[in-house]
mmCIF file of C-alpha atoms in Angstrom:
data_model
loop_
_atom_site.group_PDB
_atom_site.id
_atom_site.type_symbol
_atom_site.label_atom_id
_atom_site.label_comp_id
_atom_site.label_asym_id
_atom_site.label_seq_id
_atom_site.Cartn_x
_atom_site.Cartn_y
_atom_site.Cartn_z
ATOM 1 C CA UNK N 1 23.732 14.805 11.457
ATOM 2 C CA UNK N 2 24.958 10.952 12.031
ATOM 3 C CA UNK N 3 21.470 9.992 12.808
ATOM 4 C CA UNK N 4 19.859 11.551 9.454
ATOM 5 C CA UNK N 5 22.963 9.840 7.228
ATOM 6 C CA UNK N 6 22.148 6.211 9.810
ATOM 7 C CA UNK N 7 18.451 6.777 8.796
ATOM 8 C CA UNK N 8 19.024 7.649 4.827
ATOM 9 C CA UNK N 9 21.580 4.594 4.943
ATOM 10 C CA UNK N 10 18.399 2.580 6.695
ATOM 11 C CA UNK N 11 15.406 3.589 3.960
ATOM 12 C CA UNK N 12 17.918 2.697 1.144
ATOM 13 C CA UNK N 13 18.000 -0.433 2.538
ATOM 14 C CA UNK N 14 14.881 -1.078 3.175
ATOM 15 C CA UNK N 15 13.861 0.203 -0.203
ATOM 16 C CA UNK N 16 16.366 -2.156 -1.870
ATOM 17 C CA UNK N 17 14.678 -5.318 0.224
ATOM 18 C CA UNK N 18 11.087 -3.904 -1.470
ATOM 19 C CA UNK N 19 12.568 -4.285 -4.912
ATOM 20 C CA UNK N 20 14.212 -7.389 -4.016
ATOM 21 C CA UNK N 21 10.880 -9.344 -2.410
ATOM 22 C CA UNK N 22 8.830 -7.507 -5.595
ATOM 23 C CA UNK N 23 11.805 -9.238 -8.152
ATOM 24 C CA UNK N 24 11.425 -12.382 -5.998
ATOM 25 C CA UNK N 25 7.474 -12.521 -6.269
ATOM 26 C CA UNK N 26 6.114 -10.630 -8.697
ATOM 27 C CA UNK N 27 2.566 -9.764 -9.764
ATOM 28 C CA UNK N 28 1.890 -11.920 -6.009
ATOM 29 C CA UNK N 29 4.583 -9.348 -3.979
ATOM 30 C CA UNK N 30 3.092 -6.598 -2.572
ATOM 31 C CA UNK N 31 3.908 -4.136 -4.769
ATOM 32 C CA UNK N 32 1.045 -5.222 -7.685
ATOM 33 C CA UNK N 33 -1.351 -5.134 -4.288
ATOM 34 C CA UNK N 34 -4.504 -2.697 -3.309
ATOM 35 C CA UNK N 35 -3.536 -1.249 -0.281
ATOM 36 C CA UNK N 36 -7.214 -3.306 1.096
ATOM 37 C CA UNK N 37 -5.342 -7.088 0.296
ATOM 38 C CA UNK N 38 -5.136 -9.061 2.968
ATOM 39 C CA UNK N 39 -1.640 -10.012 1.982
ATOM 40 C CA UNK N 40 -0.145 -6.766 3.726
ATOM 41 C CA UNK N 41 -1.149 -8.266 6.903
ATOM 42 C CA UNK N 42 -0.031 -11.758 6.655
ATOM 43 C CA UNK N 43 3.019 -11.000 4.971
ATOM 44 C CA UNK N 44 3.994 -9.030 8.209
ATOM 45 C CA UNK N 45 2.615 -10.903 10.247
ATOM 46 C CA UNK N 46 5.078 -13.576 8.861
ATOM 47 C CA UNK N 47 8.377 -10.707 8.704
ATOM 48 C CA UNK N 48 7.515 -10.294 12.539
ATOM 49 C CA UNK N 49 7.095 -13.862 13.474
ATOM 50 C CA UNK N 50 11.229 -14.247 11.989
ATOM 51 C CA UNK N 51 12.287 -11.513 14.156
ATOM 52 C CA UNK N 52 10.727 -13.271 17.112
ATOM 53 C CA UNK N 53 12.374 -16.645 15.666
ATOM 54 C CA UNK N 54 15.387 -14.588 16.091
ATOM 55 C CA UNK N 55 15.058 -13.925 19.450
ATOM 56 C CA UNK N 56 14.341 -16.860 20.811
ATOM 57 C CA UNK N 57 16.721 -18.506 18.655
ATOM 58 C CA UNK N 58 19.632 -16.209 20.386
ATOM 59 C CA UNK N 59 18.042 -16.828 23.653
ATOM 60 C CA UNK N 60 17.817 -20.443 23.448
ATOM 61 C CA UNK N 61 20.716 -21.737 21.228
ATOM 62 C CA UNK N 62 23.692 -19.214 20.243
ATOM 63 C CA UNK N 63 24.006 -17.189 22.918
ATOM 64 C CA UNK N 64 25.701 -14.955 20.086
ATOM 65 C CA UNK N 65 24.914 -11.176 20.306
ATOM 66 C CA UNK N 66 26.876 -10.444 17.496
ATOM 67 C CA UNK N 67 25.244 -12.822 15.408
ATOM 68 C CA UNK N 68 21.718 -11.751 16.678
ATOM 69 C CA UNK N 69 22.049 -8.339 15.978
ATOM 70 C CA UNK N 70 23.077 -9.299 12.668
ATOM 71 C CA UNK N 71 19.768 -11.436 11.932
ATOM 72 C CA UNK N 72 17.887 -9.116 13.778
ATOM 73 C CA UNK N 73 18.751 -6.141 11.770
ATOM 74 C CA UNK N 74 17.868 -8.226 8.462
ATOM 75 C CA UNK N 75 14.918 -8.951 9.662
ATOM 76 C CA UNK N 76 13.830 -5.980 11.219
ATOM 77 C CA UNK N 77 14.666 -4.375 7.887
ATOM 78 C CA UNK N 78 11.944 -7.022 5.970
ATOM 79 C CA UNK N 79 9.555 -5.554 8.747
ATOM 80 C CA UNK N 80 10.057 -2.018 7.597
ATOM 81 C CA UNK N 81 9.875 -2.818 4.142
ATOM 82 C CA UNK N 82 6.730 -4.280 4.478
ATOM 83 C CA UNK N 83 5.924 -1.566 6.404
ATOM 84 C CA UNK N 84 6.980 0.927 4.215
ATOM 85 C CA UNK N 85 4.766 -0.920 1.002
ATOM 86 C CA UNK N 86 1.832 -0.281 2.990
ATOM 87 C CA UNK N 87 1.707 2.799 3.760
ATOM 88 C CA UNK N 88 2.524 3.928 0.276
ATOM 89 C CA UNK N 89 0.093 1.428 -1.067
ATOM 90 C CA UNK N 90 -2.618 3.764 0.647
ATOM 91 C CA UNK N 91 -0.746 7.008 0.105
ATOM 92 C CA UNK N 92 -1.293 6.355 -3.787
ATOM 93 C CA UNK N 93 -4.735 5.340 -2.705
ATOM 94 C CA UNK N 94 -5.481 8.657 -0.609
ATOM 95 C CA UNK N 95 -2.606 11.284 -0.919
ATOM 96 C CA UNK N 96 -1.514 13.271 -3.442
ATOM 97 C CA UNK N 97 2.006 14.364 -2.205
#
């Protein structure tokens, strides 16, 4: 039961940093994209490259696990929102659920 009410927690988040990025950018976020743009991939692309800034960040600066896991878990949760904008991009495309 913990890990359903962790993972509910988790896609409220990560649906809260889709309408955040989408406020931030408008008509250019990728919300107001076809689920073809090229702007999916880049924009994770560039979500994925900050978690790996993270890392090696942590590994070789702070030495700080606390704070990594705190920037890690931000940024892992712009990866899933990406993510996430995706794959519903092409389920509106190709699913009727």
């Amino acid at each position: 039961m913990l890990q359903k009410i962790k993972s509910e927690q988790i896609g409220r988040e990560v649906f809260s940093e889709r309408m955040r990025a989408h406020l931030k950018h408008g008509d250019k976020s990728t919300e107001s994209q076809s689920w073809t743009s090229p702007v999916f991939l880049t924009v994770l692309v560039e979500e994925i490259g900050e978690v790996a800034k993270a890392i090696n960040e942590y590994r070789v600066f702070t030495n700080q696990p606390h704070r990594l896991a705190h920037e890690l878990r931000a940024e892992l949760i712009q990866v899933a929102a990406m993510c996430e904008a995706w794959i519903v991009a092409i389920d509106d495309v190709f699913l009727e659920l």
